[in-house]
Short mmCIF file of C-alpha atoms in Angstrom, two decimals:
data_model
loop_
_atom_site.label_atom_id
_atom_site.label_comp_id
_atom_site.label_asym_id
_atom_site.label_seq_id
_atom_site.Cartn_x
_atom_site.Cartn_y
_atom_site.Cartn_z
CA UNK A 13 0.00 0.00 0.00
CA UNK A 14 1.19 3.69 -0.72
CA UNK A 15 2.37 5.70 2.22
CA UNK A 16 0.31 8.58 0.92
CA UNK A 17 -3.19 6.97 2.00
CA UNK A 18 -1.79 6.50 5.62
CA UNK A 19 -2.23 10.12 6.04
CA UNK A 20 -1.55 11.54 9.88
CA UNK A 21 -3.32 14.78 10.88
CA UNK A 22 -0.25 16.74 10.42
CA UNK A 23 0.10 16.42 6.69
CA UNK A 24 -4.03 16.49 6.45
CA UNK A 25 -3.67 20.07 5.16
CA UNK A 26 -1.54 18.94 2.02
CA UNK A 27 -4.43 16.75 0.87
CA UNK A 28 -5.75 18.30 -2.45
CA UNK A 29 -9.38 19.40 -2.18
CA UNK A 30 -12.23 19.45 -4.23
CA UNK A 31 -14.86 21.66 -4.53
CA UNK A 32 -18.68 21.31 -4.69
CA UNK A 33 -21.01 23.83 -6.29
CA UNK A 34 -23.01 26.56 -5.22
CA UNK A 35 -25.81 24.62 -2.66
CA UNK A 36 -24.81 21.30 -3.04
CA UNK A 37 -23.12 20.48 0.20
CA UNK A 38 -26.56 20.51 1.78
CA UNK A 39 -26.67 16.86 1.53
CA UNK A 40 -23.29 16.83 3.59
CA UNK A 41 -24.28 19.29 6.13
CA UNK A 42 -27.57 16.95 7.05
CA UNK A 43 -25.36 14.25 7.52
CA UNK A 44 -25.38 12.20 4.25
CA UNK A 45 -21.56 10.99 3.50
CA UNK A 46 -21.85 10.92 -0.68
CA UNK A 47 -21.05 13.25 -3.43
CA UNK A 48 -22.07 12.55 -6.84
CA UNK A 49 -19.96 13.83 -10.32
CA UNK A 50 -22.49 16.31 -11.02
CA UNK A 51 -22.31 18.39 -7.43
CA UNK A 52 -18.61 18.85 -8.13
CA UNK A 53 -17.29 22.60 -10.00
CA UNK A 54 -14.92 20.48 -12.11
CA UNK A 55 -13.61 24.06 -13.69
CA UNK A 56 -12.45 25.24 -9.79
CA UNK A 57 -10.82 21.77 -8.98
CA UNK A 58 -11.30 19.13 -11.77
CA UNK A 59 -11.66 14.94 -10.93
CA UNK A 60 -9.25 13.50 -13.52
CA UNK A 61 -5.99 14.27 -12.27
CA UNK A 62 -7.24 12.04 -8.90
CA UNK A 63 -6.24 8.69 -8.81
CA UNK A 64 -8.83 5.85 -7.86
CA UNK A 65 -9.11 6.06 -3.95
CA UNK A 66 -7.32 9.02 -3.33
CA UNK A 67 -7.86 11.01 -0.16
CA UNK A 68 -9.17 14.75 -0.54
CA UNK A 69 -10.40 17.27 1.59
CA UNK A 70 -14.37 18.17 0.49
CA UNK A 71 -14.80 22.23 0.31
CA UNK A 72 -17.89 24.20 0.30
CA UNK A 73 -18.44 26.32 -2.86
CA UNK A 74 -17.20 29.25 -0.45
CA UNK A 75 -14.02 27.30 0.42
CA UNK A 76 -15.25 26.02 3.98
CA UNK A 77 -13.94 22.76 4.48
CA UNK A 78 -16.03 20.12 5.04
CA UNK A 79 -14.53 16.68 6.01
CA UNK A 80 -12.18 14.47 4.03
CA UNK A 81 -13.15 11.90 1.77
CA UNK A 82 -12.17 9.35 -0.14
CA UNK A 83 -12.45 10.00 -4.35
CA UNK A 84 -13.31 7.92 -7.52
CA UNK A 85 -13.57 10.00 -10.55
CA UNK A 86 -15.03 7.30 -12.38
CA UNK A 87 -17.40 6.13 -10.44
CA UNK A 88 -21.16 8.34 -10.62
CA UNK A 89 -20.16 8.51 -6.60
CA UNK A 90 -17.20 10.32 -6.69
CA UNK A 91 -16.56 11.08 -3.10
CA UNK A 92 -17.72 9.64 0.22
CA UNK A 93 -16.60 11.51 3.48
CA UNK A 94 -14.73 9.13 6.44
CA UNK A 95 -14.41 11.93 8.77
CA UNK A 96 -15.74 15.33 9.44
CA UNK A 97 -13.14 16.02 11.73
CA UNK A 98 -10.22 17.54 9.60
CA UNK A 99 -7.49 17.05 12.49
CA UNK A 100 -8.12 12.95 12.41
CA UNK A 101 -5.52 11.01 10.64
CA UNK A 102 -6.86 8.29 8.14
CA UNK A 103 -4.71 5.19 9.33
CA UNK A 104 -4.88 2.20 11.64
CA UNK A 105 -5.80 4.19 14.87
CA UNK A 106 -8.76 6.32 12.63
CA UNK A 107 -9.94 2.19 11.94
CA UNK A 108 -9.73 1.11 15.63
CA UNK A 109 -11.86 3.47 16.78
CA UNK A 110 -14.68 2.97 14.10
CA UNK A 111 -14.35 -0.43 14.88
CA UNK A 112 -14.74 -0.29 18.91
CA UNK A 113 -17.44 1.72 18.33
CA UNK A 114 -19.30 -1.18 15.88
CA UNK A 115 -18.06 -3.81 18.33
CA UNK A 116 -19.39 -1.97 21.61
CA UNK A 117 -22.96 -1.90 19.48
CA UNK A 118 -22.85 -5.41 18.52
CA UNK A 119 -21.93 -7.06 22.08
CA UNK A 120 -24.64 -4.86 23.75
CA UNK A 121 -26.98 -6.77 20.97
CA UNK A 122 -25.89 -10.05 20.77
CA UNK A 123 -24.42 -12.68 23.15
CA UNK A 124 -22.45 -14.67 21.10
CA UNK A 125 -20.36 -13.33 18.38
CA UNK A 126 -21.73 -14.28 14.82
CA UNK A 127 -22.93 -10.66 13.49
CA UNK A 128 -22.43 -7.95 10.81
CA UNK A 129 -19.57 -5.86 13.12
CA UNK A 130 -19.34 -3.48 9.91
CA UNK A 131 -22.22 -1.82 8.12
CA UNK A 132 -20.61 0.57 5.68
CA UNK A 133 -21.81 4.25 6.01
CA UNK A 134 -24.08 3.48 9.34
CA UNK A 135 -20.80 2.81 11.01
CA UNK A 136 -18.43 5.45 9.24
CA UNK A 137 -17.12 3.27 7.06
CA UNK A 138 -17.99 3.62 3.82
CA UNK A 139 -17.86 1.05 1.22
CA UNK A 140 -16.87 -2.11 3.83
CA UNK A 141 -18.74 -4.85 5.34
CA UNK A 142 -17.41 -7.23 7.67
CA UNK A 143 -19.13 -9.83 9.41
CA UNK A 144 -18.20 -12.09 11.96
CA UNK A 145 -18.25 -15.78 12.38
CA UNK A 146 -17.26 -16.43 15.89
CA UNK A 147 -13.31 -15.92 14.96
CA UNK A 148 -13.34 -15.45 11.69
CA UNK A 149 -14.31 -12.57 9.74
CA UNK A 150 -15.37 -12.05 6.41
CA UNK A 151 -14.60 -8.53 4.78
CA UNK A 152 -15.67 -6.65 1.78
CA UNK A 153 -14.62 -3.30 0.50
CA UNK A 154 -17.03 -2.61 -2.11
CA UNK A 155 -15.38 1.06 -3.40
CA UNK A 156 -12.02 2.11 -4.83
CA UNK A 157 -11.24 4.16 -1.66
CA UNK A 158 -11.97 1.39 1.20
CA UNK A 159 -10.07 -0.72 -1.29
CA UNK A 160 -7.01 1.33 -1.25
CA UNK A 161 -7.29 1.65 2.93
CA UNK A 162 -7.87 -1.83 3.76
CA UNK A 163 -5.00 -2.63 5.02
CA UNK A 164 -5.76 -0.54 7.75
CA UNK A 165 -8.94 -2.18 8.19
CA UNK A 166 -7.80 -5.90 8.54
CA UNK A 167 -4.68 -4.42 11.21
CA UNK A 168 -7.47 -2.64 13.06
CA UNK A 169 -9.26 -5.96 13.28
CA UNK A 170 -5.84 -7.83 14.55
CA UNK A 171 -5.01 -5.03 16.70
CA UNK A 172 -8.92 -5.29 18.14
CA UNK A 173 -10.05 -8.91 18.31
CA UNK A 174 -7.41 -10.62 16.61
CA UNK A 175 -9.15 -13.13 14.60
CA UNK A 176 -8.21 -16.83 13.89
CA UNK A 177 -8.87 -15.88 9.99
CA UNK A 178 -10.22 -13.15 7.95
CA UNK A 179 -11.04 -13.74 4.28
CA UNK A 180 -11.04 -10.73 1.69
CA UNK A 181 -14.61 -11.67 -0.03
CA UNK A 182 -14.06 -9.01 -2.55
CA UNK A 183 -17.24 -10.42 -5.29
CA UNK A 184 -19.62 -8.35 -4.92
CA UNK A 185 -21.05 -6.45 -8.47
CA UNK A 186 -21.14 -3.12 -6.36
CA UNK A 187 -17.36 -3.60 -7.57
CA UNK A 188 -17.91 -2.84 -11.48
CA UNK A 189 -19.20 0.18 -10.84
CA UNK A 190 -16.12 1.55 -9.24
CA UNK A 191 -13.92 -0.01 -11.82
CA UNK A 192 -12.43 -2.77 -9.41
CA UNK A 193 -11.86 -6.57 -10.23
CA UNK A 194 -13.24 -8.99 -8.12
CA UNK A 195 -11.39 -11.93 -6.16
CA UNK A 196 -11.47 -13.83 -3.05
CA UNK A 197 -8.59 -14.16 -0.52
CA UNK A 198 -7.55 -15.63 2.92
CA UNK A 199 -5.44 -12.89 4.19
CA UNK A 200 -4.88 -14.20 8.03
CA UNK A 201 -5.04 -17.64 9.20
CA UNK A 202 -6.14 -21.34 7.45
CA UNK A 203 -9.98 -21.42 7.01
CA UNK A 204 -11.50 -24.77 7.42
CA UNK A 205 -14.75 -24.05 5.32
CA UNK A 206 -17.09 -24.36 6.35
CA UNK A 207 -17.44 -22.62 9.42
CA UNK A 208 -20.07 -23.04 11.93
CA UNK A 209 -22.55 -20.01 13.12
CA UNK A 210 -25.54 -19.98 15.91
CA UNK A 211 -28.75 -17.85 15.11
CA UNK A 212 -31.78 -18.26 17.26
CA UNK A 213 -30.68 -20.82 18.42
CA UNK A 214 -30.33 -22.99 15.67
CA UNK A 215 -27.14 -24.18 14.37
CA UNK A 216 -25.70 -23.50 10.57
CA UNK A 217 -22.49 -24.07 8.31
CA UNK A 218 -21.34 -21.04 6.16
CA UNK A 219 -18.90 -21.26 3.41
CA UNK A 220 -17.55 -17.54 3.41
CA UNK A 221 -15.44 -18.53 0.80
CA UNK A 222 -17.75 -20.21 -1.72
CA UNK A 223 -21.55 -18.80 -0.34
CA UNK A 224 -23.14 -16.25 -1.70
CA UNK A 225 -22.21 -12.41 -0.86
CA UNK A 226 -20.28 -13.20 2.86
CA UNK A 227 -22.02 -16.71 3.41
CA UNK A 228 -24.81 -15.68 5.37
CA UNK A 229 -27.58 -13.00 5.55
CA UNK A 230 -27.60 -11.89 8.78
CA UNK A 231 -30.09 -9.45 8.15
CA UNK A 232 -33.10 -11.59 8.61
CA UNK A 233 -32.54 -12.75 12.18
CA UNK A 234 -35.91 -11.43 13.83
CA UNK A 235 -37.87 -12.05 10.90
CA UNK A 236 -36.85 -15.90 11.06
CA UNK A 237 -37.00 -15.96 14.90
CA UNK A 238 -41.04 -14.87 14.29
CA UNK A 239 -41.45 -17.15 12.04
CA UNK A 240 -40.43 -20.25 14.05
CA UNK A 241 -42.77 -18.92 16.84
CA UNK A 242 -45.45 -19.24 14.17
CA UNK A 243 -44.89 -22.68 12.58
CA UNK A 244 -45.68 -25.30 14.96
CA UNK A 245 -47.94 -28.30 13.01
CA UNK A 246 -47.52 -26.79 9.66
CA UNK A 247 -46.16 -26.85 5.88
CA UNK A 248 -44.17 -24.19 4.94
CA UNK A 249 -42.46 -23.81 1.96
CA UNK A 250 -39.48 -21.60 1.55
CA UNK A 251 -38.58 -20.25 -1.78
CA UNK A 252 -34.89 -18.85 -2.77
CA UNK A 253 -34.07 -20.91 0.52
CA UNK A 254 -30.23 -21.01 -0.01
CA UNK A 255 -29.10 -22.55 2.82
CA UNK A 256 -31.86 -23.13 4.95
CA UNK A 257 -31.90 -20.10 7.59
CA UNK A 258 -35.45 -19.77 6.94
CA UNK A 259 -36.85 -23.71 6.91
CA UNK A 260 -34.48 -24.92 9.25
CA UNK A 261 -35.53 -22.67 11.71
CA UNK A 262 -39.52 -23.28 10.92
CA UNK A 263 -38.18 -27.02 11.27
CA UNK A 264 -36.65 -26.34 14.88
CA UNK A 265 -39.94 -24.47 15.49
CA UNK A 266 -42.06 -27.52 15.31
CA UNK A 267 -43.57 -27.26 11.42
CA UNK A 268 -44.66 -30.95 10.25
CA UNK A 269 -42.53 -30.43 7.18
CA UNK A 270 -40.54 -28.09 5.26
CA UNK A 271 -40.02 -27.62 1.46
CA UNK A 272 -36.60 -25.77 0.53
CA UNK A 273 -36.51 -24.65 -2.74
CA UNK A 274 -33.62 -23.01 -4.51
CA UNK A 275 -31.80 -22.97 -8.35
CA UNK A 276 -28.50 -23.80 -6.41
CA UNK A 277 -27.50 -27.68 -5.57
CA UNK A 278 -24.34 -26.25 -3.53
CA UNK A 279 -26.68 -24.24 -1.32
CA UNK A 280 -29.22 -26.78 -1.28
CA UNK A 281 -26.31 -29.48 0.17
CA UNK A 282 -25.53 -27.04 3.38
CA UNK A 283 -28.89 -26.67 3.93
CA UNK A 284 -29.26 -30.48 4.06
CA UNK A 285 -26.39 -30.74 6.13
CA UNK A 286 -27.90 -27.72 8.55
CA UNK A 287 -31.01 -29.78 8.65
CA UNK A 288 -28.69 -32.56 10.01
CA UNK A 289 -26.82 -30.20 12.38
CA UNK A 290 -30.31 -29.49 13.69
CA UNK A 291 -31.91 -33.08 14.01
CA UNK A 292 -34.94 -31.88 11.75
CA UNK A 293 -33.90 -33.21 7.89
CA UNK A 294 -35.95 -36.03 7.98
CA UNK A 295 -39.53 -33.38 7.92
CA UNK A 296 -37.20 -31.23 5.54
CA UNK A 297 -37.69 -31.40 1.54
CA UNK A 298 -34.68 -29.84 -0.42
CA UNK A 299 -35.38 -29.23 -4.64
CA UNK A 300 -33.93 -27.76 -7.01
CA UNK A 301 -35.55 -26.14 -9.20
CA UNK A 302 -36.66 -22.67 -11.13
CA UNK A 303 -39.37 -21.00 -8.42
CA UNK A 304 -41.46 -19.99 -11.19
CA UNK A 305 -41.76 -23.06 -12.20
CA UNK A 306 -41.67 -24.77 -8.81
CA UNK A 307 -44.71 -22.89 -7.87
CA UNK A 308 -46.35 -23.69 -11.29
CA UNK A 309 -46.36 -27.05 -11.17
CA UNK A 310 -47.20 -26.90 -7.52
CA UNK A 311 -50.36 -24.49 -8.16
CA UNK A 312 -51.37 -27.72 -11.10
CA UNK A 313 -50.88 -30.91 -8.78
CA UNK A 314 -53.22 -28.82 -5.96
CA UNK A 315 -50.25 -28.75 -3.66
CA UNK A 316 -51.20 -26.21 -0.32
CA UNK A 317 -48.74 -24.87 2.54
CA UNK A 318 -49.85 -22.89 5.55
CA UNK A 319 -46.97 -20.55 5.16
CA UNK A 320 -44.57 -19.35 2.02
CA UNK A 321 -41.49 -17.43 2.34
CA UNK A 322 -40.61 -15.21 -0.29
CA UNK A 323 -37.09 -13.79 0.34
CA UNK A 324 -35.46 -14.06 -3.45
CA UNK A 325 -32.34 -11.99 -3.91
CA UNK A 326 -32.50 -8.51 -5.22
CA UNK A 327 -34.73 -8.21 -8.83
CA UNK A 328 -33.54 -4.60 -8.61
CA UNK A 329 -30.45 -3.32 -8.54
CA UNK A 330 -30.67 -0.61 -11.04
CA UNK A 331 -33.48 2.26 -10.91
CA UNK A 332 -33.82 1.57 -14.38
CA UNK A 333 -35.08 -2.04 -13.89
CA UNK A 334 -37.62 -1.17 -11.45
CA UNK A 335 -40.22 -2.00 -13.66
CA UNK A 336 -39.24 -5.38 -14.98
CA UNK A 337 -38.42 -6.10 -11.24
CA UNK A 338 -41.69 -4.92 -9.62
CA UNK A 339 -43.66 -7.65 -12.57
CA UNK A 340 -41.49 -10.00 -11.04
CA UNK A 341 -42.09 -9.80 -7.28
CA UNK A 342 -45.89 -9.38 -8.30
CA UNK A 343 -45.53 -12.70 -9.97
CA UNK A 344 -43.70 -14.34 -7.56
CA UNK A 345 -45.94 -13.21 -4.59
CA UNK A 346 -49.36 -14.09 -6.82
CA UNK A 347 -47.57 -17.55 -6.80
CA UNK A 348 -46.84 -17.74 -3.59
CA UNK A 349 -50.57 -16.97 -2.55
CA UNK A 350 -51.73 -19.19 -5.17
CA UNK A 351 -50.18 -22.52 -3.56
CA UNK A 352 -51.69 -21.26 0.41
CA UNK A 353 -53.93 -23.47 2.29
CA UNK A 354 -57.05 -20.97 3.55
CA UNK A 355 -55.86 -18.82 6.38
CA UNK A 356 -52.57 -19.11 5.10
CA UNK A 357 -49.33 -17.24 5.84
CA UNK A 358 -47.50 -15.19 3.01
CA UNK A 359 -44.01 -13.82 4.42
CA UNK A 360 -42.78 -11.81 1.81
CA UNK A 361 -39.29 -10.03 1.63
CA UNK A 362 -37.54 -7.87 -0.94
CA UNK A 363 -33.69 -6.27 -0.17
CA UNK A 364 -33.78 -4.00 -3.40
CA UNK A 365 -33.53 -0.50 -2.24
CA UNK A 366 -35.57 0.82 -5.46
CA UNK A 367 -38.61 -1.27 -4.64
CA UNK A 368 -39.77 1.76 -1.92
CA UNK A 369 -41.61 -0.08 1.61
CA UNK A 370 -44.50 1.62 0.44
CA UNK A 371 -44.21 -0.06 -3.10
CA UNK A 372 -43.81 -3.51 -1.73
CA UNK A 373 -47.27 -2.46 0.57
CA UNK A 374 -49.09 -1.81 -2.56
CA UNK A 375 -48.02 -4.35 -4.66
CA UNK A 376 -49.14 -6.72 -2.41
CA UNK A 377 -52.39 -5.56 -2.20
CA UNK A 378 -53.27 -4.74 -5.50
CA UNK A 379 -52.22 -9.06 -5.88
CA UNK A 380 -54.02 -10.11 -2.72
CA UNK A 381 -57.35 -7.53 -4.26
CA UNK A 382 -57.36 -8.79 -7.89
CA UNK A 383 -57.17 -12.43 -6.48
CA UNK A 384 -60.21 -11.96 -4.68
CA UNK A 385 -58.26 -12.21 -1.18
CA UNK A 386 -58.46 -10.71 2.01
CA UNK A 387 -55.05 -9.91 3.16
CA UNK A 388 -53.73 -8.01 6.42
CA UNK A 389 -50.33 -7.37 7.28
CA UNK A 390 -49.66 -8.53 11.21
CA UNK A 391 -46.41 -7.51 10.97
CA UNK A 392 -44.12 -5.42 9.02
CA UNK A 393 -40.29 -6.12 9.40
CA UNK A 394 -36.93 -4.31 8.33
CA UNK A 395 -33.34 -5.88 8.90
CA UNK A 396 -31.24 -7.15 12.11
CA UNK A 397 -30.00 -4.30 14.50
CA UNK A 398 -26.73 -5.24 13.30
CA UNK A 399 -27.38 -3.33 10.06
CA UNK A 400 -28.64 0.02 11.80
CA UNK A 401 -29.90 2.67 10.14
CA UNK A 402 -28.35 5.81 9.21
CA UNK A 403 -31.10 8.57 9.41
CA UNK A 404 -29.31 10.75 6.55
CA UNK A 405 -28.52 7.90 4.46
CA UNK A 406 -31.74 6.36 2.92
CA UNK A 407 -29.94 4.03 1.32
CA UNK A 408 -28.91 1.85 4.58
CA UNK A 409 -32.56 1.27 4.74
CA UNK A 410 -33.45 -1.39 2.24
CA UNK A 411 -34.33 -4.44 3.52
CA UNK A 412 -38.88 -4.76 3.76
CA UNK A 413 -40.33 -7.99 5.38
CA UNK A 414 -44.42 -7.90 5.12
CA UNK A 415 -45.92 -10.89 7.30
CA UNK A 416 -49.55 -11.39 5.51
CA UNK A 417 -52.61 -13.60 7.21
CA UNK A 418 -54.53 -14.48 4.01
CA UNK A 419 -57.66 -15.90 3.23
CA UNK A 420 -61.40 -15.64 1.53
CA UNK A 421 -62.10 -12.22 0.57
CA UNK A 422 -65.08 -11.22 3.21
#
């Protein structure tokens, strides 16, 4: 790594700066940490000449400084401020003390350490996620400029909690759009994949290395704990179930059986073997198979559940596809009511950020209306405390659970 982006608070006023336009550090002021291409006077201090990741210090269009930031000038994000405090060096100790601050959150929450420790922007650090596995941790730096500092990340982490392993789980597509390759890497310790996790109770594998995104969604965690509480005596079928959070927890909750369904034959194997881990695979169905046509062919041969999860991954992830993606949750929730006994459970989830709360509401009840059902919502769910909000940042907010009791329209 360069010396230059281990920058101590006496050489802070050598950073170059860049400066927005008239008005558009209002976003800043309220607490927001982005800049976009477009709120940047380019003629007072152009974006080219910065290299990917470089550190800057974020002016006012009067000159007032604002906080330094890291900068892409190819990315539509250009800038995204780490500190508002200009005397703070960016290095190691600047790390530690974000991080105590996400661990002294987490350890109030949670018992036992299997957790998201690092949720980007919510927890001043923008552009990295790291969650923890007991001790080993699974990071992501999803941005040119957490990139080019995450060196000081992983020491922090040694220096903090000093992990058995930490794996560099650099795939995510957020990636692309910063111009960065993507790769996987075991950068302290031998991992024995994969790695066991508790949640609710229940007992699961994770392969950080080959699983999806880190391995594991901890976001879900309440969402799953109500559901076990609610499936006692019943069929439930989980759709996009991956690696079994969902069932195996509806399994450990007392449900007569559970039908996992999911395209992938590697998730669907871990969730087997959680099933075992848990003593409830013999009431637990794993198939692969397309959903769509899962639920199909399930909605011919007259096949009913008392409760269907819908938690597929994001349909979304462009505000141009919002469209094409909102036809395709309607679709997949019409199916999902389609194949429920009378009085019937629909648990539906979406983590795209374009599909609005509010969107997800309606769509569901313009489906449960023009199928002639009455549907209520007796609970309305977000993600774990582990992924807190920011209350500037709208974008930390995108995870919508709806719980929906479902039956004859009255």
């Amino acid at each position: 790594m360069s010396d230059y982006f281990s920058i101590s608070a006496t050489v802070m006023s050598q950073l170059p700066s860049i400066r927005l336009k008239k008005n558009e550090e209002r976003r800043l002021r309220g607490g927001h940490s982005w800049i976009f291409s477009n709120e940047v006077d380019v003629s007072a201090t152009p974006l080219k000449p910065f290299g990917a990741g470089e550190l800057a210090i974020v002016e006012s269009w009067r000159g007032q400084a604002l906080g330094v930031a890291y900068v892409n000038p190819a990315s539509l994000i250009c800038a995204r401020l780490l500190t508002r405090d200009l005397h703070a060096g960016i290095d190691r100790i600047f790390f530690e003390r974000r991080l105590r601050r996400a661990l002294q959150l987490r350890e109030r929450l949670y018992s036992r350490p299997y957790y998201r420790l690092v949720y980007g922007e919510s927890d001043g650090l923008p552009g990295a996620v790291v969650d923890r596995f007991g001790d080993v941790f699974v990071v992501q730096t999803n941005t040119a400029g957490m990139e080019t500092l995450q060196g000081h990340l992983i020491a922090a982490l040694e220096t903090l909690i000093s992990p058995r392993s930490i794996v560099l789980k650099n795939t995510s597509s957020l990636r692309a759009l910063e111009g960065l390759e993507t790769y996987t890497s075991v950068v302290r310790g031998a991992l024995e994949s994969p790695v066991e996790i508790e949640e609710n109770g229940a007992r699961f594998l994770v392969d950080p290395v080959g699983g999806q995104k880190t391995g594991w969604f901890f976001d879900h965690r309440e969402s799953r704990a109500v559901l076990a509480k609610l499936s006692n005596g019943i069929r439930v079928l989980d759709l996009f179930s991956y690696t079994g959070a969902w069932g195996v927890q509806a399994a450990l909750g007392g449900a007569a059986s559970v039908d996992c369904v999911d395209g992938s034959e590697a998730a669907l194997r871990l969730a087997e073997e959680n099933g075992g881990l848990n003593g409830v695979a013999d009431k637990m169905r794993f198939v692969k198979d397309d959903v769509f046509e899962f639920l199909k062919r399930a909605r011919e041969e007259r096949q009913r559940y008392d409760v269907v999860v819908v938690d597929p991954p994001a349909l979304i992830k462009r505000k141009k596809d919002v469209g094409q993606g909102v036809e395709a949750y309607r679709r997949l929730n019409q199916g999902a009511i389609q194949v429920l006994a009378p009085g019937g459970i629909l648990v539906s989830a979406s983590c795209s950020f374009h599909l609005q709360r509010e969107s997800l509401h309606d769509l569901l009840r313009a489906t449960g209306r023009s199928m002639d059902r009455h549907l209520v919502f007796f609970r309305r769910g977000g993600q774990a405390p582990d992924h807190p909000v920011h209350p500037a940042i709208p974008e930390t907010d995108y995870l919508k659970t709806f719980f929906c009791h479902i039956g004859e329209t009255l």
